[in-house]
Coordinates of N, CA and C in Angstrom, one line a residue:
M1 N 134.4 120.8 159.0 CA 134.0 121.0 160.6 C 134.0 119.3 160.9
L2 N 134.2 119.1 162.0 CA 134.3 117.7 162.9 C 133.3 117.8 163.8
I3 N 132.5 116.7 164.3 CA 131.7 116.4 165.2 C 132.3 115.1 165.6
E4 N 132.9 115.3 166.9 CA 133.7 113.9 167.2 C 133.2 113.8 169.1
R5 N 133.0 112.5 169.4 CA 132.9 111.8 170.5 C 131.9 113.0 171.4
V6 N 130.7 112.7 170.7 CA 129.3 113.4 171.2 C 128.5 112.4 171.6
Q7 N 127.8 112.2 172.7 CA 127.0 111.1 173.4 C 125.5 112.1 173.1
S8 N 124.4 111.4 172.7 CA 123.3 111.7 172.8 C 122.2 110.6 173.2
L9 N 121.8 111.0 174.6 CA 121.1 109.9 175.3 C 119.7 109.5 174.7
N10 N 119.0 110.7 174.2 CA 117.6 110.5 173.4 C 117.3 111.5 172.8
H11 N 116.9 111.8 171.8 CA 116.2 112.6 171.1 C 115.0 112.4 170.3
D12 N 114.3 113.5 170.4 CA 112.9 113.2 169.6 C 113.0 114.1 168.1
Q13 N 114.0 114.6 167.7 CA 114.2 115.0 166.2 C 115.5 114.3 166.0
H14 N 116.6 115.0 165.1 CA 117.8 114.3 164.6 C 118.8 115.0 165.8
F15 N 119.7 113.7 165.8 CA 120.6 114.0 166.3 C 121.8 114.8 165.9
V16 N 121.9 114.8 164.3 CA 122.8 115.8 163.6 C 122.0 116.1 162.3
D17 N 121.7 117.3 162.1 CA 121.3 117.8 160.9 C 122.4 118.5 160.0
I18 N 122.8 117.6 158.9 CA 123.9 118.4 158.3 C 122.8 119.0 156.8
C19 N 122.7 120.3 157.0 CA 121.8 121.2 156.0 C 122.7 122.1 155.1
G20 N 122.9 121.8 153.5 CA 123.6 122.7 153.1 C 125.0 123.1 153.4
S21 N 125.6 121.9 153.8 CA 127.1 122.2 154.2 C 127.8 121.0 153.5
R22 N 129.4 121.6 153.5 CA 130.3 120.8 152.9 C 131.5 120.6 153.9
N23 N 132.0 119.4 153.5 CA 133.2 119.1 154.3 C 133.0 118.8 156.1
I24 N 132.0 118.0 156.1 CA 131.6 117.6 157.6 C 131.9 116.2 157.8
T25 N 132.6 116.1 159.2 CA 132.8 114.5 159.4 C 132.3 114.5 161.0
V26 N 131.6 113.4 160.9 CA 131.0 113.0 162.4 C 131.4 111.5 162.6
R27 N 132.2 111.7 163.9 CA 133.0 110.1 164.3 C 133.0 110.2 165.5
D28 N 132.9 108.6 166.0 CA 133.3 108.3 167.3 C 131.9 109.0 168.2
C29 N 130.9 108.9 167.6 CA 129.6 109.6 168.5 C 128.9 108.3 168.8
V30 N 128.0 108.3 169.9 CA 127.1 107.5 170.3 C 125.7 108.4 170.4
S31 N 124.8 107.6 169.9 CA 123.5 108.0 169.8 C 122.4 106.9 170.3
N32 N 121.6 107.1 171.2 CA 120.6 106.3 171.6 C 119.1 107.0 171.4
N33 N 118.3 106.6 170.2 CA 117.0 107.2 170.2 C 116.1 106.0 170.4
L34 N 115.2 106.4 171.6 CA 114.4 105.6 171.9 C 112.8 105.9 171.4
Q35 N 113.0 107.1 170.6 CA 111.6 107.6 170.0 C 111.1 107.1 169.1
D36 N 110.0 106.7 168.5 CA 109.3 106.1 167.3 C 108.5 107.1 167.2
T37 N 108.9 108.2 166.6 CA 108.2 109.3 166.0 C 108.7 109.9 164.8
Y38 N 107.7 110.2 163.8 CA 108.1 110.9 162.5 C 109.1 111.7 162.6
G39 N 110.2 111.7 161.9 CA 111.3 112.6 161.8 C 112.3 112.7 162.8
T40 N 112.3 111.5 163.4 CA 113.5 111.2 164.2 C 114.8 110.5 163.9
A41 N 115.1 110.7 162.5 CA 116.4 110.1 161.8 C 117.6 110.8 162.7
T42 N 118.6 109.7 163.1 CA 119.7 109.9 163.8 C 120.4 111.2 163.0
F43 N 120.7 110.9 161.6 CA 121.5 111.8 160.9 C 120.6 112.1 159.6
Q44 N 120.2 113.6 159.3 CA 119.7 113.7 158.2 C 120.7 114.6 157.5
I45 N 120.8 114.4 156.0 CA 121.6 115.3 155.4 C 120.8 115.7 154.2
D46 N 120.9 117.1 153.8 CA 119.8 117.6 152.8 C 120.4 119.0 152.6
R47 N 119.7 119.5 151.4 CA 120.2 120.8 151.2 C 119.6 121.9 151.6
A48 N 120.2 123.2 151.5 CA 119.6 124.5 152.2 C 118.3 125.1 151.3
K49 N 117.1 124.3 151.5 CA 115.9 124.7 151.0 C 114.8 124.5 151.7
N50 N 113.8 125.6 151.6 CA 112.5 125.4 152.3 C 112.5 124.9 153.6
L51 N 113.5 125.0 154.5 CA 113.5 124.2 155.9 C 113.2 125.4 156.9
G52 N 113.4 126.7 156.9 CA 112.8 127.5 157.8 C 113.6 127.5 159.1
I53 N 115.0 126.9 158.9 CA 115.9 127.0 160.2 C 116.5 128.3 160.5
W54 N 116.4 128.6 161.7 CA 117.0 129.8 162.3 C 118.3 130.0 161.7
G55 N 118.7 131.1 161.3 CA 120.0 131.5 160.7 C 120.5 130.7 159.6
L56 N 119.9 130.2 158.9 CA 120.3 129.3 157.7 C 119.8 130.1 156.4
L57 N 121.0 130.2 155.5 CA 120.8 130.9 154.3 C 120.1 129.9 153.5
L58 N 119.0 130.1 153.3 CA 118.3 128.9 152.3 C 118.4 129.2 150.7
D59 N 119.8 128.9 150.1 CA 120.1 129.3 148.7 C 119.9 127.8 148.1
G60 N 119.6 126.7 148.3 CA 119.5 125.8 147.6 C 121.2 124.7 147.9
T61 N 122.0 125.3 148.3 CA 123.2 124.5 148.6 C 122.9 123.2 148.9
N62 N 123.5 122.2 148.0 CA 123.7 120.7 148.3 C 124.8 120.4 149.2
P63 N 124.6 119.3 150.0 CA 125.5 118.9 150.9 C 126.9 118.1 150.0
K64 N 128.1 118.4 150.5 CA 129.1 117.7 149.6 C 130.2 117.0 150.7
N65 N 130.8 116.3 150.5 CA 131.9 115.6 151.2 C 131.6 115.3 152.7
I66 N 130.6 114.5 152.9 CA 130.3 114.3 154.3 C 130.7 112.8 154.4
T67 N 131.4 112.5 155.9 CA 131.6 111.5 156.3 C 131.2 111.2 157.4
L68 N 130.5 110.0 157.7 CA 129.9 109.6 159.0 C 130.8 108.0 159.2
S69 N 131.4 107.9 160.2 CA 132.5 106.8 160.8 C 132.4 106.8 162.0
N70 N 132.5 105.3 162.4 CA 132.9 104.8 163.5 C 131.8 105.6 164.6
N71 N 130.5 105.7 164.5 CA 129.8 105.9 165.3 C 128.8 104.8 165.9
R72 N 128.3 104.7 167.0 CA 127.4 103.7 167.7 C 126.0 104.3 167.7
I73 N 125.1 103.8 166.8 CA 123.7 104.4 166.9 C 122.6 103.0 167.3
T74 N 122.0 103.3 168.1 CA 120.7 102.6 168.6 C 119.4 103.3 168.3
S75 N 118.4 102.8 167.5 CA 117.3 103.9 167.4 C 115.9 103.0 167.1
M76 N 115.0 103.4 167.4 CA 113.6 102.9 167.2 C 112.9 103.9 165.8
S77 N 113.6 104.7 165.4 CA 113.0 105.4 164.3 C 113.0 104.8 162.8
E78 N 112.1 104.9 162.1 CA 111.8 104.4 160.7 C 112.9 104.6 160.1
L79 N 113.6 105.8 160.1 CA 114.8 105.7 159.2 C 116.0 106.4 160.0
V80 N 116.9 105.4 160.0 CA 117.9 105.9 161.0 C 119.1 107.0 160.4
L81 N 119.6 106.7 159.3 CA 120.6 107.7 158.6 C 119.7 108.1 157.4
Q82 N 119.2 109.3 157.4 CA 118.6 109.8 156.1 C 119.3 110.6 155.2
L83 N 119.7 109.7 154.4 CA 120.9 110.5 153.5 C 120.2 111.3 152.4
G84 N 119.8 112.6 152.4 CA 119.2 113.2 151.5 C 117.8 113.6 151.7
H85 N 117.2 114.6 151.3 CA 115.9 114.8 151.7 C 115.8 116.2 151.0
D86 N 114.5 116.6 150.4 CA 113.9 118.1 149.8 C 114.7 118.0 148.5
Q87 N 115.0 117.0 147.8 CA 115.4 117.1 146.5 C 116.9 117.4 146.3
S88 N 117.5 117.1 147.5 CA 119.0 116.9 147.6 C 120.1 116.3 146.5
N89 N 121.0 116.6 146.3 CA 121.9 116.0 145.6 C 123.3 115.7 146.4
V90 N 123.3 114.6 147.1 CA 124.4 114.5 147.9 C 125.8 114.0 147.4
K91 N 126.7 114.7 147.3 CA 128.2 114.2 146.6 C 129.3 114.1 147.4
G92 N 130.1 113.0 147.4 CA 131.2 112.6 148.3 C 130.6 112.3 149.5
L93 N 129.8 111.1 149.9 CA 128.9 110.7 150.8 C 130.0 109.3 151.3
K94 N 130.5 109.5 152.6 CA 130.9 108.1 153.3 C 130.3 107.7 154.6
V95 N 129.7 106.2 154.5 CA 129.4 106.0 155.8 C 130.2 104.9 156.1
V96 N 131.2 104.7 156.8 CA 132.2 103.8 157.0 C 132.3 103.2 158.7
N97 N 132.1 102.1 158.8 CA 132.6 101.4 160.0 C 131.6 102.0 161.1
N98 N 130.3 102.1 160.8 CA 129.4 102.4 162.0 C 128.6 101.3 162.6
T99 N 128.3 101.2 163.6 CA 127.5 100.2 164.1 C 125.9 100.8 164.5
I100 N 124.8 100.1 163.7 CA 123.6 100.5 163.9 C 122.9 99.4 164.1
N101 N 121.9 99.6 165.4 CA 121.2 98.9 165.9 C 119.8 99.2 165.9
C102 N 118.9 98.7 164.7 CA 117.7 99.2 164.8 C 116.8 98.3 165.6
T103 N 116.2 98.8 166.6 CA 115.5 98.0 167.6 C 114.0 98.0 167.6
N104 N 113.4 98.5 166.7 CA 112.1 98.6 166.5 C 111.5 97.2 166.2
K105 N 110.8 96.4 167.0 CA 110.5 95.1 166.7 C 108.9 95.0 166.1
T106 N 108.3 96.2 166.3 CA 106.7 96.3 165.7 C 106.6 96.9 164.5
K107 N 107.7 97.7 163.9 CA 107.4 98.3 162.7 C 108.9 98.6 162.1
G108 N 108.7 98.1 160.7 CA 109.9 98.1 159.6 C 111.0 99.4 159.8
Q109 N 112.3 99.2 159.7 CA 113.2 100.3 159.8 C 114.2 100.3 158.6
I110 N 114.7 101.6 158.4 CA 115.8 101.4 157.2 C 116.8 102.0 158.1
A111 N 118.1 101.3 158.1 CA 119.4 101.7 158.5 C 120.1 102.8 157.9
I112 N 120.0 102.8 156.7 CA 120.7 103.5 155.9 C 119.9 103.7 154.4
G113 N 119.4 104.9 154.3 CA 118.5 105.3 153.3 C 118.4 106.6 152.9
N114 N 117.5 106.9 151.8 CA 117.3 108.2 151.1 C 115.9 108.4 150.8
D115 N 115.6 109.7 150.9 CA 114.1 109.7 150.3 C 114.3 109.6 148.8
E116 N 112.9 109.6 148.3 CA 112.8 109.0 146.9 C 113.0 110.4 145.9
D117 N 113.2 111.5 146.3 CA 113.5 112.7 145.6 C 114.7 113.0 145.6
T118 N 115.8 112.3 145.9 CA 117.2 112.6 146.1 C 118.1 111.8 145.5
S119 N 119.0 112.5 144.8 CA 120.3 111.6 144.1 C 121.5 111.5 145.2
I120 N 122.0 110.7 145.1 CA 123.5 110.6 145.8 C 124.4 110.0 145.0
S121 N 125.5 110.9 144.9 CA 126.7 110.4 144.1 C 127.9 110.4 144.5
K122 N 129.0 109.7 144.0 CA 130.3 109.4 144.6 C 130.1 109.1 146.1
T123 N 129.6 107.5 146.2 CA 129.2 107.4 147.7 C 129.9 106.0 148.0
D124 N 130.5 105.9 149.3 CA 131.2 104.6 150.1 C 130.4 104.3 151.1
I125 N 129.8 103.2 151.0 CA 129.1 102.7 152.0 C 129.8 101.3 152.4
I126 N 130.8 101.4 153.2 CA 131.7 100.2 153.8 C 131.8 100.0 155.3
G127 N 131.6 98.5 155.5 CA 132.0 98.3 157.0 C 131.2 98.3 157.9
N128 N 129.9 98.6 157.5 CA 129.0 99.0 158.7 C 128.3 97.7 159.3
N129 N 128.2 97.6 160.5 CA 127.6 96.7 161.2 C 126.1 96.7 161.6
I130 N 125.3 96.3 160.9 CA 123.8 96.7 161.0 C 123.0 95.4 161.7
T131 N 122.2 95.7 162.6 CA 121.5 94.6 163.1 C 120.0 95.2 162.9
L132 N 119.1 94.2 162.6 CA 117.6 94.4 162.3 C 116.9 93.7 163.3
N133 N 115.9 94.0 163.6 CA 115.0 93.3 164.6 C 113.6 93.4 164.1
N134 N 113.0 93.4 162.9 CA 111.9 93.3 162.3 C 112.0 92.8 160.7
V135 N 111.2 91.8 160.6 CA 111.3 91.2 159.3 C 111.0 92.3 157.8
N136 N 110.2 93.3 158.3 CA 110.0 94.4 157.2 C 111.2 95.6 157.1
S137 N 112.4 95.3 158.0 CA 113.4 96.1 157.7 C 114.3 95.8 156.6
A138 N 115.1 97.1 156.2 CA 116.1 96.9 155.5 C 117.8 97.5 156.1
G139 N 118.7 97.1 155.8 CA 119.9 97.4 156.1 C 120.3 98.8 155.6
I140 N 120.3 98.7 154.0 CA 120.7 99.8 153.0 C 119.5 99.8 152.0
H141 N 118.9 100.9 151.7 CA 118.0 101.1 150.6 C 118.0 102.3 150.3
L142 N 118.6 102.4 149.1 CA 118.7 103.7 148.3 C 118.0 103.5 147.2
V143 N 117.0 104.4 146.9 CA 116.0 104.4 145.7 C 115.6 105.8 145.3
S144 N 116.1 105.9 144.3 CA 115.9 107.3 143.5 C 115.0 107.1 142.6
D145 N 114.5 108.2 142.0 CA 113.8 108.4 140.9 C 114.9 108.7 139.5
P146 N 115.0 107.9 138.7 CA 116.2 108.1 137.6 C 116.1 109.2 137.0
K147 N 114.7 109.9 136.8 CA 114.6 110.9 136.0 C 115.0 112.1 136.6
K148 N 115.2 112.2 138.0 CA 115.6 113.3 138.5 C 117.1 113.4 139.1
S149 N 117.7 112.3 138.5 CA 119.4 112.1 139.2 C 120.4 112.4 138.0
S150 N 121.5 112.8 138.5 CA 122.8 112.7 137.5 C 123.0 111.3 137.1
K151 N 124.0 111.4 136.0 CA 124.8 110.2 135.2 C 125.4 109.5 136.5
T152 N 126.0 110.1 137.4 CA 126.9 109.4 138.2 C 126.3 108.9 139.4
S153 N 124.9 109.0 139.8 CA 124.3 108.6 141.0 C 124.4 106.9 140.8
Q154 N 124.5 106.6 142.0 CA 124.3 104.8 142.3 C 123.1 104.6 142.8
Y155 N 122.5 103.7 142.3 CA 121.3 103.0 142.9 C 121.6 101.5 143.4
L156 N 121.2 101.6 144.5 CA 121.4 100.3 145.5 C 120.3 99.9 146.6
A157 N 119.8 98.9 146.4 CA 118.9 98.3 147.5 C 119.3 96.9 147.8
I158 N 119.6 96.8 149.0 CA 120.0 95.5 149.9 C 118.9 95.1 150.9
P159 N 118.2 94.1 150.9 CA 117.2 93.9 152.1 C 118.0 93.7 153.1

């Protein structure tokens, strides 16, 4: 599936929620999120489990082959790109050439990160332009529990 050249002026939830899906590309989109509310990550990628989304088969399918490229994101939320949620194992993830502006000056933000209970394998995070406006923020922060991950997962924490 291709999501291309879509603009979100403001949202109080996720701009794009990729749940239990495979072979998804989101490119050349613009998202301006002025909300500082829990759960307003611009992109959320997770498996199909315990979500209760209408019409979604909750069979535990993990996301695979997801590409986020050339998107322009301005956000106030705590976590801008939430790569994994609800014990997901994200495989084949590419986050390439995005421009991310974390605009919250009063609270720390993470531009690209994942939940503690998630593993991410076969990952490319390349050429992103990240602007941080708070000393408690992180551009890329991937931390997982090694007991719950596969041997191919990568762990990376860059302040």
